[in-house]
Amino acid sequence: MSWRDLRCGEVRSEHVGRRLKLAGWAARRRDHGGLVFIDLRDHTGICQLVVNPERAPEAAAAAHETRAEFVLLAEGEVSRRAPDAVNAKLATGEFELQVDRLEIESRSEPLPFQLDDEGVDESLRLRYRYLDLRRERMQGNLRLAATVISAIRRYMDAQGFVDVWTPNLTKATPEGARDFVVPVRLQPGRFFALPQSPQLFKQILMVAGLDRYYQIATCFRDEDLRADRGFEFRQLDVELAFPTREQVLEVIEGAVVASFEALGREPPQRPFHRLSWHEAAARFGSDKPDLRFELEIQDMTAITRSSEFGVFSGASTVRCLTVPQELSRSELAELESFARGWGAKGLAYLVFADDGQVRSPIAKHLSTAELDAVRAPPGSTVLFGADEPRVVERVLGALRLHLGKRLELVDEGRDEFLWVTEFPLFEWNDEEGRWQAAHHLFTGLEPGHEHLLEGDLGSILSQAYDLVWNGWELGSGSIRIHRRDLQARVFKAIGLSAEEAEERFGFLLEVMGMGAPPHGGFALGLDRFLALLAGQPNIREVTAFPKAASGSEPMTGAPTQVSAEQLAELGIRVIPPAQ
Ligand code: ASP
């Protein structure tokens, strides 16, 4: 016995006149008194069933009983629809099944939402995810993900990478987020951590001689959830022995191209653009600039240093954005409050009006040389940031993105891939008043910068690189430290005592003392990549069962409490959260 001879969306002219069995869900039912029409759906599409009580009285009874999302088995003869009944939008729109037998195989309760309603609240969608996933768009997203992942695997295999599984119950590896910890029944009071990434294992695999490793790895980070971030996510995790930076970047570019090709899309031009971190910050105010539009930041500091306008002469940096539009007073007021939200103290501007006039409260304070230096064509507005470089970059970077969207400067049809390189090795943590690794602690130093470990930590550059697609960070990587003494100096530089370093990373230092080859790698955030490939606004749309923004899993209700016995076994007592 077989349940079906064809999928619902596969009915074509060669089937006309044949008896066939179809199975699927009742997407829609139209009861015309006598005839009943049912759209039978599966993941391939829809086939129209026609149930005629004269032809098949029992089937007609079942058809009357049928409600939305009942699972039906239908048998009958494929025929051509009457010309005026053809639905040109459907691949099966010229055909229908004249039903002889119809069975209700499984029933459905009344639905919490209609499957063709696109405006359903996300919490309801996640609560009834299995219904949500029946929709065409979600089916498309999950299938696109599978297509891309299998193309990536084929590509990595062909490049000689070995897929190695690494543990999920492990010791905390620092990627800068909080760990999820797992209690251990056999050792009460001790905890595993779920890996924030397989970072140390992949490095150790290089020491172990694997040469080229990859894995589609699940990573766990206890962070606040956002559009591009979940508690758990997947990475294409990669590591190579004896690589140059270029070789790592080439491998990742190849994986991106293979993904585009698997989807039948024009792949991005290779090699991808490169920008140093410093240049990205200076020109675009961002370490993940969206290059689909120009609107570059210009540095005016050299000219404004001796300005009579105190805000300019008193600031360590003055930079500006030239917007190709004459902005109104109310638009400028709105932009100023936007800029304040990003930490600006105000927003100085010059409007070069269409009539040739310069409109601005600050124009009278500026010299002709200053005005000439920023002069823009009539019908433009120059917006200034005057502050410390970090603040100016943040504010102008945010304004740039905001205006790019608002003024529709972004060319949505373009794909801009970009490598950002030469990041600083350390960044200052204001809250904790200490230096911390900008990426992770195993990132290699720019050759020649080693001596700065005992000096100006802020000026050390790293061999880290990030991949950016249309302003989204897709992932990071680096050439690593492979010498034990250098690794120990990095631990020391961020203030880890020898004992702390030994306790947390002793095993790694030991590994590095047993013949560690130069190595480097990358991790591509798959969920972000897939969301962008699928044209979706967030990673939940390409994830079968994502957490809600609250961090819970609405369908199963996880996380839940565990029984007192379980806790006792684990040696754990729960302190109820304060109300
Ligand atoms: N483990 C790093 C991360 O997850 C990536 C890498 O350095 O390869 O961001």
PDB file of C-alpha atoms in Angstrom, residues 428-436:
ATOM      1  CA  TRP A 428      39.257  49.128  27.260  1.00  0.00           C
ATOM      2  CA  ASN A 429      36.352  48.053  29.435  1.00  0.00           C
ATOM      3  CA  ASP A 430      35.066  51.279  30.940  1.00  0.00           C
ATOM      4  CA  GLU A 431      32.804  49.642  33.503  1.00  0.00           C
ATOM      5  CA  GLU A 432      35.420  47.304  34.883  1.00  0.00           C
ATOM      6  CA  GLY A 433      38.340  49.660  34.324  1.00  0.00           C
ATOM      7  CA  ARG A 434      40.550  47.118  32.590  1.00  0.00           C
ATOM      8  CA  TRP A 435      41.796  45.940  29.222  1.00  0.00           C
ATOM      9  CA  GLN A 436      40.115  42.949  27.676  1.00  0.00           C
TER      10      GLN A 436
END
